[in-house]
Amino acid sequence: MGTVTESRSRRRMSGSERREQLVRISRTLFAEKGFDGTSVEEIAATAQVSKPVVYEHFGGKEGIYAVVVDREMQKLLGMITEALAAAHSLIKLERAALALLQYIEECSEGFRILVRDSHVASGTGTFASLISEIASQVEDVLADEFVARGYDPKLAPMYAQMLVGMVALTGQWWLDVRKPGREEVAAHLVNLAWNGLTGLNPTPSITAATRALAPAAKSRAAAEKLREFEKAREKELREAEKARQRELKEAEKARVRELKERERLLKEAEKAREREEKIRQREARLAERAARLEHSDQPD
């Protein structure tokens, strides 16, 4: 009876619900086994559907992997971008470090996917490209700080790479150890980045302004905003795929038209050659007949 109920439940699942189910299952499998270690058969078996269902929604393993990676990229970038909206540079740095550690803590599977795989299926969705995108946002923060302190703002891109790389690598390390807590890790990261080795604070802590930002109070609004963003992103990806399919169809139609036109021109050229050949043969016969008449008119 339970099997029949489950079977009916699966049949009642809408297309969008099925798609979300496949994304969730694939996310877990990719985090566990990586891209190469995960198969379409395993995704389908875990979702209790046939392989064609996976192909119907995503076109294959590469398609579903690209969706998973894109979602994780956008989620993390959204958290970092929101953190960098703070007014003071120190608070920007603290909140950005905390945002990364929060993502690692709450979305461990997603972070493992981002740092584990750099498969061609991910396109630009690799950890290196993610770091580069975050660094480009940090550049502006550092450039303003450099100008205020009399440093050359042209050096900001280099320092942004250093800073983001330091935080990202610490995040990779913290993914497995999880000690100390994320606030303490963020405080020590900012301590090194802000004060430097010569000015380290022996007992660093997050500023009150950053601690006052209560994630729990904003979690519902943030989650809703994230869902809306993901829906918009999904729609954008679907529209891009439709546009690509239209372009392919138009290109195929143009190719068929070109082939037909080429075939028509070849036929016309062949007919022209045939007409020229007939004219040449007729002229040759006339010339031969004229030669015979001329020969018969001559006296013996």
mmCIF file of C-alpha atoms in Angstrom, residues 7-118:
data_model
loop_
_atom_site.group_PDB
_atom_site.id
_atom_site.type_symbol
_atom_site.label_atom_id
_atom_site.label_comp_id
_atom_site.label_asym_id
_atom_site.label_seq_id
_atom_site.Cartn_x
_atom_site.Cartn_y
_atom_site.Cartn_z
ATOM 1 C CA SER A 7 4.079 5.982 -6.656
ATOM 2 C CA ARG A 8 0.977 8.184 -6.825
ATOM 3 C CA SER A 9 2.800 10.915 -4.902
ATOM 4 C CA ARG A 10 5.619 10.827 -7.404
ATOM 5 C CA ARG A 11 3.162 11.073 -10.286
ATOM 6 C CA ARG A 12 1.521 14.101 -8.648
ATOM 7 C CA MET A 13 4.844 15.961 -8.460
ATOM 8 C CA SER A 14 4.839 18.968 -10.812
ATOM 9 C CA GLY A 15 7.620 19.659 -13.280
ATOM 10 C CA SER A 16 9.127 22.445 -11.157
ATOM 11 C CA GLU A 17 8.929 20.287 -8.019
ATOM 12 C CA ARG A 18 10.623 17.411 -9.810
ATOM 13 C CA ARG A 19 13.328 19.758 -11.053
ATOM 14 C CA GLU A 20 13.971 21.041 -7.518
ATOM 15 C CA GLN A 21 14.073 17.480 -6.195
ATOM 16 C CA LEU A 22 16.674 16.490 -8.795
ATOM 17 C CA VAL A 23 18.764 19.581 -8.004
ATOM 18 C CA ARG A 24 18.720 18.796 -4.254
ATOM 19 C CA ILE A 25 19.671 15.164 -4.803
ATOM 20 C CA SER A 26 22.413 16.021 -7.305
ATOM 21 C CA ARG A 27 23.823 18.691 -4.973
ATOM 22 C CA THR A 28 24.271 16.093 -2.230
ATOM 23 C CA LEU A 29 25.804 13.525 -4.586
ATOM 24 C CA PHE A 30 28.184 16.038 -6.212
ATOM 25 C CA ALA A 31 29.330 17.219 -2.778
ATOM 26 C CA GLU A 32 29.889 13.617 -1.685
ATOM 27 C CA LYS A 33 31.468 12.130 -4.801
ATOM 28 C CA GLY A 34 32.370 14.989 -7.115
ATOM 29 C CA PHE A 35 31.290 15.410 -10.738
ATOM 30 C CA ASP A 36 33.144 12.398 -12.137
ATOM 31 C CA GLY A 37 32.075 10.136 -9.281
ATOM 32 C CA THR A 38 28.374 10.869 -9.796
ATOM 33 C CA SER A 39 26.326 9.293 -12.588
ATOM 34 C CA VAL A 40 22.942 10.075 -14.114
ATOM 35 C CA GLU A 41 21.890 6.540 -13.139
ATOM 36 C CA GLU A 42 22.625 7.288 -9.483
ATOM 37 C CA ILE A 43 20.774 10.614 -9.568
ATOM 38 C CA ALA A 44 17.751 8.970 -11.177
ATOM 39 C CA ALA A 45 17.801 5.986 -8.790
ATOM 40 C CA THR A 46 17.992 8.242 -5.717
ATOM 41 C CA ALA A 47 15.082 10.322 -7.016
ATOM 42 C CA GLN A 48 13.219 7.109 -7.928
ATOM 43 C CA VAL A 49 12.726 8.203 -11.521
ATOM 44 C CA SER A 50 13.992 6.935 -14.851
ATOM 45 C CA LYS A 51 17.093 8.348 -16.535
ATOM 46 C CA PRO A 52 15.045 10.045 -19.319
ATOM 47 C CA VAL A 53 13.402 12.251 -16.649
ATOM 48 C CA VAL A 54 16.834 13.659 -15.721
ATOM 49 C CA TYR A 55 17.690 14.192 -19.397
ATOM 50 C CA GLU A 56 14.308 15.823 -20.016
ATOM 51 C CA HIS A 57 14.882 18.452 -17.302
ATOM 52 C CA PHE A 58 18.623 19.120 -17.679
ATOM 53 C CA GLY A 59 19.912 17.460 -20.848
ATOM 54 C CA GLY A 60 22.393 15.349 -18.870
ATOM 55 C CA LYS A 61 24.778 15.410 -15.932
ATOM 56 C CA GLU A 62 26.581 18.508 -17.205
ATOM 57 C CA GLY A 63 23.328 20.483 -17.274
ATOM 58 C CA ILE A 64 22.271 19.679 -13.729
ATOM 59 C CA TYR A 65 25.825 20.258 -12.465
ATOM 60 C CA ALA A 66 25.877 23.712 -14.074
ATOM 61 C CA VAL A 67 22.580 24.617 -12.330
ATOM 62 C CA VAL A 68 23.892 23.422 -8.944
ATOM 63 C CA VAL A 69 27.157 25.355 -9.277
ATOM 64 C CA ASP A 70 25.428 28.504 -10.524
ATOM 65 C CA ARG A 71 23.034 28.495 -7.565
ATOM 66 C CA GLU A 72 25.871 28.111 -5.066
ATOM 67 C CA MET A 73 27.892 30.856 -6.764
ATOM 68 C CA GLN A 74 24.959 33.278 -6.685
ATOM 69 C CA LYS A 75 24.081 32.418 -3.088
ATOM 70 C CA LEU A 76 27.605 33.067 -1.814
ATOM 71 C CA LEU A 77 28.099 36.165 -3.954
ATOM 72 C CA GLY A 78 24.780 37.547 -2.673
ATOM 73 C CA MET A 79 25.888 37.093 0.945
ATOM 74 C CA ILE A 80 29.285 38.710 0.307
ATOM 75 C CA THR A 81 27.746 41.607 -1.628
ATOM 76 C CA GLU A 82 25.288 42.295 1.200
ATOM 77 C CA ALA A 83 28.165 42.243 3.721
ATOM 78 C CA LEU A 84 30.139 44.787 1.689
ATOM 79 C CA ALA A 85 27.235 47.251 1.891
ATOM 80 C CA ALA A 86 28.346 48.321 5.399
ATOM 81 C CA ALA A 87 29.635 51.876 5.851
ATOM 82 C CA HIS A 88 33.005 51.418 7.557
ATOM 83 C CA SER A 89 35.798 49.449 5.869
ATOM 84 C CA LEU A 90 36.602 47.441 9.007
ATOM 85 C CA ILE A 91 32.957 46.396 9.369
ATOM 86 C CA LYS A 92 32.830 45.527 5.645
ATOM 87 C CA LEU A 93 35.805 43.227 6.158
ATOM 88 C CA GLU A 94 34.366 41.633 9.286
ATOM 89 C CA ARG A 95 30.977 41.001 7.748
ATOM 90 C CA ALA A 96 32.450 39.647 4.508
ATOM 91 C CA ALA A 97 34.607 37.174 6.456
ATOM 92 C CA LEU A 98 31.602 36.186 8.576
ATOM 93 C CA ALA A 99 29.432 35.811 5.458
ATOM 94 C CA LEU A 100 31.876 33.331 3.929
ATOM 95 C CA LEU A 101 32.142 31.347 7.166
ATOM 96 C CA GLN A 102 28.362 31.411 7.576
ATOM 97 C CA TYR A 103 27.948 30.046 4.052
ATOM 98 C CA ILE A 104 30.484 27.302 4.782
ATOM 99 C CA GLU A 105 28.694 26.395 8.016
ATOM 100 C CA GLU A 106 25.157 26.449 6.620
ATOM 101 C CA CYS A 107 25.861 25.296 3.048
ATOM 102 C CA SER A 108 28.744 22.870 3.490
ATOM 103 C CA GLU A 109 27.657 20.741 0.528
ATOM 104 C CA GLY A 110 27.624 23.742 -1.775
ATOM 105 C CA PHE A 111 31.045 24.920 -0.625
ATOM 106 C CA ARG A 112 32.495 21.427 -1.108
ATOM 107 C CA ILE A 113 31.196 21.455 -4.687
ATOM 108 C CA LEU A 114 32.716 24.877 -5.393
ATOM 109 C CA VAL A 115 36.175 24.015 -4.018
ATOM 110 C CA ARG A 116 36.241 20.365 -5.064
ATOM 111 C CA ASP A 117 35.426 20.449 -8.758
ATOM 112 C CA SER A 118 36.644 22.604 -11.601
#
